Short mmCIF file of C-alpha atoms in Angstrom, two decimals:
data_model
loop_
_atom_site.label_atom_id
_atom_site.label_comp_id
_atom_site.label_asym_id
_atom_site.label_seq_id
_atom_site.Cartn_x
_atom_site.Cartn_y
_atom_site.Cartn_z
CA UNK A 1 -16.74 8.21 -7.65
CA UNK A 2 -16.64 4.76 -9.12
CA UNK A 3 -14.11 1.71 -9.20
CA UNK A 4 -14.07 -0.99 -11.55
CA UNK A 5 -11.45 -3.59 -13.07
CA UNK A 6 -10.06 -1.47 -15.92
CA UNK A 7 -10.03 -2.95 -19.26
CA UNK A 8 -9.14 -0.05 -21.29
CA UNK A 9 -5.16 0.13 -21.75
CA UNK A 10 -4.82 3.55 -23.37
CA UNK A 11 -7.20 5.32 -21.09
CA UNK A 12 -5.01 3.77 -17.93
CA UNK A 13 -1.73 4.88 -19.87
CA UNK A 14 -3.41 8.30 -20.45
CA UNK A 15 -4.02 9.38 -16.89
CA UNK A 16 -0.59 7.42 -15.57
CA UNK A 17 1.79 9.17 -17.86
CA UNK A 18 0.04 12.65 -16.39
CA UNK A 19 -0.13 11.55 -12.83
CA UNK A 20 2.36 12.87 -9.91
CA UNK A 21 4.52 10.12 -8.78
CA UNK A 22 4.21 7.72 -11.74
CA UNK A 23 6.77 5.20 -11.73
CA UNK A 24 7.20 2.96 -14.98
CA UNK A 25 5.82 -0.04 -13.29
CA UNK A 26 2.52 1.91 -13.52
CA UNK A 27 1.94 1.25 -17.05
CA UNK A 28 -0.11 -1.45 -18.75
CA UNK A 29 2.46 -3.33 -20.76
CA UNK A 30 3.76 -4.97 -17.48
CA UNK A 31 0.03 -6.41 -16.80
CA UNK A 32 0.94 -8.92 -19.88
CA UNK A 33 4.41 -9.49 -18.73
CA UNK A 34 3.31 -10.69 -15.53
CA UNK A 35 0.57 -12.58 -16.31
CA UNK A 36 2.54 -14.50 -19.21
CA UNK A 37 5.81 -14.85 -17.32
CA UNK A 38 3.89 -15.88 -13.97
CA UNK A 39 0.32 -16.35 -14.32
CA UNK A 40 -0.50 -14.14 -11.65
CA UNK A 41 -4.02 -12.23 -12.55
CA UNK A 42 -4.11 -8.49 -12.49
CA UNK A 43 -6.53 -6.23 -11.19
CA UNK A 44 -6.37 -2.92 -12.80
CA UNK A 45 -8.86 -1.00 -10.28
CA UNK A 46 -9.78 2.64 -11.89
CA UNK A 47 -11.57 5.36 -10.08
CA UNK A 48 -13.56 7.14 -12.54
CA UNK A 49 -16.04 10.37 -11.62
CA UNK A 50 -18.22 11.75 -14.48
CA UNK A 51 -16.57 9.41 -16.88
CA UNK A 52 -12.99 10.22 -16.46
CA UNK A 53 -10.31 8.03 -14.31
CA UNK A 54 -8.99 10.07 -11.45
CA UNK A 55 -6.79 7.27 -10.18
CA UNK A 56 -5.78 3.74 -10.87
CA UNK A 57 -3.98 1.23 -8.81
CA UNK A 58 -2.83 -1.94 -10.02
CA UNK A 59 -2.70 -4.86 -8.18
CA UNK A 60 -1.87 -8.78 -8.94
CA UNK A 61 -3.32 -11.79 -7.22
CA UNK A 62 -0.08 -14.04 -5.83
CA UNK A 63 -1.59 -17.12 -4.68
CA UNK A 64 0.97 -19.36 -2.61
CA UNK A 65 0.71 -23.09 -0.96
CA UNK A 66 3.68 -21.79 1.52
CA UNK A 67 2.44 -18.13 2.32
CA UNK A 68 -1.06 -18.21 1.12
CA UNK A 69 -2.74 -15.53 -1.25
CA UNK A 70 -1.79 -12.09 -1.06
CA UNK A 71 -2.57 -8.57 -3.56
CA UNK A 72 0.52 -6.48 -4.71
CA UNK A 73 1.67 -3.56 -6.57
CA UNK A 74 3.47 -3.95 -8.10
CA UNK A 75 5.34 -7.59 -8.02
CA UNK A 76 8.69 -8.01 -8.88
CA UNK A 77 9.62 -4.48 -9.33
CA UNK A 78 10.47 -1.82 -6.63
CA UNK A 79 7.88 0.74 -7.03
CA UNK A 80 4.18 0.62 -7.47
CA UNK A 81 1.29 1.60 -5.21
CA UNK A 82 -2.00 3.89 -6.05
CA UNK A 83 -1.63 7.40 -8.27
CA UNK A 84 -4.67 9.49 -7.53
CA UNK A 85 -5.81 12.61 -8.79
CA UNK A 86 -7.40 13.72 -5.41
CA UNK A 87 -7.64 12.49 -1.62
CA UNK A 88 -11.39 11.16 -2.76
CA UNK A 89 -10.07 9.03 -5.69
CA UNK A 90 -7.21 7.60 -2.90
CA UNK A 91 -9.74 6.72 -0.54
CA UNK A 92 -11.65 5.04 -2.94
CA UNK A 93 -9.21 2.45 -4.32
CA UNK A 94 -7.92 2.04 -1.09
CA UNK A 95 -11.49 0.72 -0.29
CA UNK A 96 -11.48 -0.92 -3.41
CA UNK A 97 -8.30 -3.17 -2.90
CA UNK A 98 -9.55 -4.12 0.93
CA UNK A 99 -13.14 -4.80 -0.66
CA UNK A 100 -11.14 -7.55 -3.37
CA UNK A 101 -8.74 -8.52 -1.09
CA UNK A 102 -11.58 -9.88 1.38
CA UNK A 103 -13.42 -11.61 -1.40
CA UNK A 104 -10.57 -13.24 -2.84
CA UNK A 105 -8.94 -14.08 1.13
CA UNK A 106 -6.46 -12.64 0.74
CA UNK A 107 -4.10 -11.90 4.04
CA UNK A 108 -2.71 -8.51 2.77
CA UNK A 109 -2.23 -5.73 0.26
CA UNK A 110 1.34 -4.44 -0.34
CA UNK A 111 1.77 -1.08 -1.74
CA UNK A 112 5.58 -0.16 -3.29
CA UNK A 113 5.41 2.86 -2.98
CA UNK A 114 3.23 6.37 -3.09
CA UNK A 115 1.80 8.63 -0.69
CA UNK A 116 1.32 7.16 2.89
CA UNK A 117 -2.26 5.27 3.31
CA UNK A 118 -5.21 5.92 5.70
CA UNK A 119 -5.04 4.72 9.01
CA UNK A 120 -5.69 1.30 9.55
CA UNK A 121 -2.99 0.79 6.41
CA UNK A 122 0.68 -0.29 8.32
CA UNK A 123 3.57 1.17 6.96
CA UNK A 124 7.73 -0.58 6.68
CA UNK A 125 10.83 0.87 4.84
CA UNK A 126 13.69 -2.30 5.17
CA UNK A 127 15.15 -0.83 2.16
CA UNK A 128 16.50 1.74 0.49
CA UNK A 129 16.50 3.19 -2.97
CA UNK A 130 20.13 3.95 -4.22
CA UNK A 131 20.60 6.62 -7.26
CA UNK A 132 23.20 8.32 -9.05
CA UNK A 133 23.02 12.03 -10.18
CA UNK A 134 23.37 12.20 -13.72
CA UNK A 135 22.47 15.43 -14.02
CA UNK A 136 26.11 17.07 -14.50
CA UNK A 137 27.08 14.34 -17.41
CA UNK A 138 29.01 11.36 -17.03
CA UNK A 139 32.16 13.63 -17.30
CA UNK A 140 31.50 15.10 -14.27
CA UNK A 141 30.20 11.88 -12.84
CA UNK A 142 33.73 10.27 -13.62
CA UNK A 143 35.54 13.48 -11.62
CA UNK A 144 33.09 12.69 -8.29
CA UNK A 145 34.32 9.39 -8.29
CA UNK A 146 37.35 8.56 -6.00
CA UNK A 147 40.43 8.17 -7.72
CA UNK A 148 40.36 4.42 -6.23
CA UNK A 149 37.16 3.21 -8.10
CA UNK A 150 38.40 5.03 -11.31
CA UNK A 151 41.60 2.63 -11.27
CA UNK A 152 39.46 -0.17 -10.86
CA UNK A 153 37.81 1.25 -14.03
CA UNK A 154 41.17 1.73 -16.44
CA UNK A 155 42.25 -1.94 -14.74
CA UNK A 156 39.39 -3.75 -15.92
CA UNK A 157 39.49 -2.01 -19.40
CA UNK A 158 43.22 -2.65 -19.60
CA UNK A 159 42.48 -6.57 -19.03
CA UNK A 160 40.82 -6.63 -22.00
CA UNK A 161 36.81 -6.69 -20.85
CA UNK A 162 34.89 -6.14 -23.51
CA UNK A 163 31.45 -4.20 -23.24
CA UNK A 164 28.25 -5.49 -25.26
CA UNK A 165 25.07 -3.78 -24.89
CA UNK A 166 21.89 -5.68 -26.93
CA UNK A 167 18.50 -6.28 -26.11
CA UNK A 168 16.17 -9.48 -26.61
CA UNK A 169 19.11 -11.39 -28.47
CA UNK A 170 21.37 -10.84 -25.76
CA UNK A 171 19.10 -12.83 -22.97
CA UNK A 172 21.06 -15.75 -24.03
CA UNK A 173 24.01 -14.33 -22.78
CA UNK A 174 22.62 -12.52 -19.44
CA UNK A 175 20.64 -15.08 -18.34
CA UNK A 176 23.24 -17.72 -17.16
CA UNK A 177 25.43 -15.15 -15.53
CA UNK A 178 22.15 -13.86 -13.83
CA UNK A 179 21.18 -17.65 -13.12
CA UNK A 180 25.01 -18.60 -11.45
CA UNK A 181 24.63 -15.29 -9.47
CA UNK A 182 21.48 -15.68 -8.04
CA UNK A 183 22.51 -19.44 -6.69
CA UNK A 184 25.52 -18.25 -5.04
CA UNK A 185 22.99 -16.10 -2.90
CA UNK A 186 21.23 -18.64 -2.57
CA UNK A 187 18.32 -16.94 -4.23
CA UNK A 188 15.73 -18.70 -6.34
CA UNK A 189 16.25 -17.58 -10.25
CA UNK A 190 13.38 -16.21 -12.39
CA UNK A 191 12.53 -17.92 -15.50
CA UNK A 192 14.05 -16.73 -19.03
CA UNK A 193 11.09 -16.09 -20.11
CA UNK A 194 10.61 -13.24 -17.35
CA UNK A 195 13.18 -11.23 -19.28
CA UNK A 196 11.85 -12.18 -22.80
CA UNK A 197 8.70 -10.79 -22.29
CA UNK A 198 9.99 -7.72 -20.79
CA UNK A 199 11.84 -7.51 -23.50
CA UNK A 200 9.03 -7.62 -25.54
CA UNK A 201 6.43 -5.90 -24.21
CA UNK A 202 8.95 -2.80 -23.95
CA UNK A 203 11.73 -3.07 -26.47
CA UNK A 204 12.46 0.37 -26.54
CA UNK A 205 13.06 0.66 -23.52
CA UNK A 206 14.85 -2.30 -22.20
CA UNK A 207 18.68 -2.78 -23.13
CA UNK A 208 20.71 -5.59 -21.61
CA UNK A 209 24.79 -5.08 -21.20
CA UNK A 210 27.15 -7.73 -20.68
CA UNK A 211 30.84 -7.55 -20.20
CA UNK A 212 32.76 -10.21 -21.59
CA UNK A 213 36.08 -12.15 -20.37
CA UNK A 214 37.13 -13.50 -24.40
CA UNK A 215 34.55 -15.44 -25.45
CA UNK A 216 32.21 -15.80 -21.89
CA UNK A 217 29.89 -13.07 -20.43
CA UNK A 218 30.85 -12.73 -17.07
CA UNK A 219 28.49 -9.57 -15.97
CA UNK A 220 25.32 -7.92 -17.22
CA UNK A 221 22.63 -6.19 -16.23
CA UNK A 222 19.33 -5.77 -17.18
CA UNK A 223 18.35 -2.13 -17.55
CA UNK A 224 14.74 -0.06 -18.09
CA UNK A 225 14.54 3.58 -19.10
CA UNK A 226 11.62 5.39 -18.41
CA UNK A 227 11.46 9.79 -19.02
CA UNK A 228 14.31 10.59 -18.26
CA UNK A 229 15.08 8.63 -15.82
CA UNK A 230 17.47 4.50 -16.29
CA UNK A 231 17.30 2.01 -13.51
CA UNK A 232 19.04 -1.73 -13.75
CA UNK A 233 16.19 -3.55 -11.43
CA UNK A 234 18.71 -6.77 -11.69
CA UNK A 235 22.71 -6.69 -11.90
CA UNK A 236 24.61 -9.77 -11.87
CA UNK A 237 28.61 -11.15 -11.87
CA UNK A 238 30.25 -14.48 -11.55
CA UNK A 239 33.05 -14.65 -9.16
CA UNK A 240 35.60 -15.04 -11.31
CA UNK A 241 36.01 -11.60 -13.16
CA UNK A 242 35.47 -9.93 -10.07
CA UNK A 243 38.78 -9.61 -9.02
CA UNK A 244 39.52 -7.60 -12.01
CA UNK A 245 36.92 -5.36 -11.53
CA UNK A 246 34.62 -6.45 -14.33
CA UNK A 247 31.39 -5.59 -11.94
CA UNK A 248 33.14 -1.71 -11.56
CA UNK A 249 33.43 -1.64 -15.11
CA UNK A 250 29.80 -2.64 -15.66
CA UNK A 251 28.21 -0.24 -13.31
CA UNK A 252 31.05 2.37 -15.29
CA UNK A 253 29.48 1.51 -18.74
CA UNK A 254 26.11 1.54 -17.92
CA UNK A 255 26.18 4.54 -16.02
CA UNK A 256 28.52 6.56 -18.72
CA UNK A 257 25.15 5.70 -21.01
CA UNK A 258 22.55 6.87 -19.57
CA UNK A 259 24.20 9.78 -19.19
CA UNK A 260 24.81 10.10 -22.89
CA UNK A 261 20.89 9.36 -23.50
CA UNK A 262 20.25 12.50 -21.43
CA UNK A 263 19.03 10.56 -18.10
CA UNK A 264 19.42 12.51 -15.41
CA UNK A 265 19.04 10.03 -12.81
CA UNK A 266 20.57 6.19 -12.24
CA UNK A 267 18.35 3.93 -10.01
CA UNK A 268 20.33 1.14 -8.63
CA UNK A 269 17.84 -0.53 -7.60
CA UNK A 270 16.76 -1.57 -3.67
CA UNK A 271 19.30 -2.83 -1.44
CA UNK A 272 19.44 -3.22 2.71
CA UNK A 273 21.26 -1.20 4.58
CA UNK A 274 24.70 -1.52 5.49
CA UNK A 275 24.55 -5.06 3.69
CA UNK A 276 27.52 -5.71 0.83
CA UNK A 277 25.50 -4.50 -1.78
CA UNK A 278 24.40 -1.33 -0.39
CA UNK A 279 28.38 -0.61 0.30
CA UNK A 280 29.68 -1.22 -3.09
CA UNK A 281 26.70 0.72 -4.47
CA UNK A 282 27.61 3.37 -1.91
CA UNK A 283 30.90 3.80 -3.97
CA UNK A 284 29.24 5.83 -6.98
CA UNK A 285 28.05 8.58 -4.63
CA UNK A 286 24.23 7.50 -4.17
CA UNK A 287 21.65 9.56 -3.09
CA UNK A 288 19.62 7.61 -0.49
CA UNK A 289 16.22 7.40 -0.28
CA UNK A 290 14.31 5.09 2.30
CA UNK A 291 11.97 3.10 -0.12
CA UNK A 292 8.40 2.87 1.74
CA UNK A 293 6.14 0.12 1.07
CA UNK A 294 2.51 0.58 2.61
CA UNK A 295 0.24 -2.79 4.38
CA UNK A 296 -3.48 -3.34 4.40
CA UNK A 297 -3.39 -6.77 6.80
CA UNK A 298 -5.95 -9.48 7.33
CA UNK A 299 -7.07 -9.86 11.58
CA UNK A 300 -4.10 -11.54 12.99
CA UNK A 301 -1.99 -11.33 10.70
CA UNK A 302 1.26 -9.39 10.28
CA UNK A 303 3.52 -7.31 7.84
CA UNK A 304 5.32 -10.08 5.60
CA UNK A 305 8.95 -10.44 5.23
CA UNK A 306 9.47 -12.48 2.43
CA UNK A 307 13.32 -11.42 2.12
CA UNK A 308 16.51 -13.42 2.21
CA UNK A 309 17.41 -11.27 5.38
CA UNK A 310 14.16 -13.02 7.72
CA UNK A 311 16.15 -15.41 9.98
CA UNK A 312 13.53 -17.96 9.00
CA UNK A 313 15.26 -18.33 5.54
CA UNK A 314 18.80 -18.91 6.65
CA UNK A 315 18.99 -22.60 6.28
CA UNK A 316 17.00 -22.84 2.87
CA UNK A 317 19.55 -20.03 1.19
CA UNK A 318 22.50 -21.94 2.65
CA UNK A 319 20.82 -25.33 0.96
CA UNK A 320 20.18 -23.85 -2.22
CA UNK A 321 23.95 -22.22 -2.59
CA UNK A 322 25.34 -25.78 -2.69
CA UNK A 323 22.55 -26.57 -5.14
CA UNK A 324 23.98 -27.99 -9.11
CA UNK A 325 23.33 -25.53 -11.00
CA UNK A 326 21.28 -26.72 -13.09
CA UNK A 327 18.92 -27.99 -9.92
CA UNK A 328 18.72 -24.64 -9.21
CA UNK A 329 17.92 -23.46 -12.73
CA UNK A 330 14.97 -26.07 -13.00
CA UNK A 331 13.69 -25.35 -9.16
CA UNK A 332 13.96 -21.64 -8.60
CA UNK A 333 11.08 -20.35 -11.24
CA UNK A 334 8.42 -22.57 -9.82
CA UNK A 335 9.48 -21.12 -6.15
CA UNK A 336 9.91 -17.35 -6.68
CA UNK A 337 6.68 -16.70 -8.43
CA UNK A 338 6.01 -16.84 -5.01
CA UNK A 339 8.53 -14.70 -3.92
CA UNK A 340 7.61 -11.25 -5.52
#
């Protein structure tokens, strides 16, 4: 059993699309998105015995003045982590990753996802993975809903909200509705181009939707299908539709279509429990799922939490929600490249 730095796209595709517990963040079109977006290197590492890869694990290089260098897989997204073909093709990318991390300094691996690692590998689930059975069809979807959050639904669509679904056009409209919602969490904002390139690099399988109050977009969300299978990695409102519901009628709309494009599952994405987020989301009748991430750490040093909820970030995300807007706009992409 060998493991190099992959270079061979199709051959990495190949075994991934085959491979138990393949997420779409496992494929090599996100390598380019990353790198363009963020200039963070990947390293593709494939196991390979008598010529043939029998796992792959990618990882990118996040190199930070504030929390130093670090190896991840996959940044940005939810899911990620090593797919192996047997336990000796595991062991040897988990080698692998420790061997680069310790000649490029880093001070830990993170792992979204997959099997649990050896020992010596620390393991933390802060979130949790909300989905929505679309099995049934979005009729019978509409029926488990309580007869509450289907008011909200004929309220919005009686004020007059109009639904658009694009793709790369309709950045334009997303993005500042993405952009005001992540300062009023006080949450840096990714660049434009982040979504352009996914857009891109997938355009079959990226949509955007928007819901419009006249002639402003005052929701969206981004959305990525993958099998069968739709998940919306990045959902946004401004405050002033939502008291007419335009955020129930957006999860509505883009649930009611990937039901129609024979999904059988919604992923809403990560949330922490018990927090506002993971309530409303609770609404739609989730299935829960704790979302384990897996640690390789450098002596002395301990699991990272890089998340809005570490104490240490309190006063920084109260500063940046009284941020201009456009302050924010020109500051956040430089910080959260950081912040994967």
């Amino acid at each position: 059993m060998t493991v190099d730095v992959c270079g061979n796209g199709a051959a990495w595709d190949a075994f991934a699309a085959g491979a138990a517990g393949a997420a779409n963040y496992h494929r090599w079109i996100w390598k380019e998105a990353i790198e363009a977006t963020f200039g963070h290197r990947g390293y593709y590492l494939a196991a390979s015995e008598g010529g043939a890869i029998r796992g792959v694990l990618p990882l990118f290089l996040i190199r930070s003045r504030l929390f130093g260098s670090f190896l991840v897989s996959v940044p940005f997204f939810s899911y990620g982590g090593i797919l192996a073909a047997s336990a000796g093709a595991r062991a040897a990318l988990e080698d692998a990753a420790i061997e680069l991390a310790r000649e490029l300094g880093a001070r830990h691996i993170e792992l979204r996802g997959g099997e649990r690692a050896a020992s010596g590998w620390t393991g933390a689930a802060e979130k949790v993975v909300m989905e929505v059975d679309l099995s049934a069809g979005a009729d019978a979807l509409w029926q488990r809903l309580s007869s509450r959050l289907r008011n909200k639904v004929r309220h919005a669509e009686n004020r007059g909200f109009r639904v658009q679904w694009g793709g790369a056009a309709d950045v334009a409209a997303f993005y500042p509705v993405f952009a005001g919602n992540m300062r009023n969490l006080g949450t840096p904002v990714y660049p434009r181009a982040w979504f352009e390139n996914l857009c891109r690099v997938d355009p079959e399988g990226t949509r955007i939707v928007t819901v419009w109050d006249g002639g402003r977009a005052i929701a969206g969300a981004f959305l990525c299908e993958f099998g069968r299978n739709m998940e919306a990695p990045w959902i946004a409102s401004l405050p002033e539709g939502r008291k007419d519901y335009s955020s129930v009628l957006l999860y509505w709309s883009f649930l009611q279509y990937a039901a129609s494009r024979g999904c059988s599952r919604f992923d809403l994405g990560r949330c922490t429990p018990n927090g506002g987020t993971y309530s409303f989301k609770k609404l739609w009748g989730c299935i829960e799922t704790p979302l384990r991430w897996h640690y390789w750490l450098a002596p002395g040093r301990e699991v990272p939490r890089l998340r809005p909820e570490n104490t240490k970030f309190h006063v920084a995300i109260q500063v940046w929600k009284h941020l201009p807007l456009f302050v924010a706009n020109l500051l956040g992409p430089r910080i959260v490249r950081s912040l994967p």
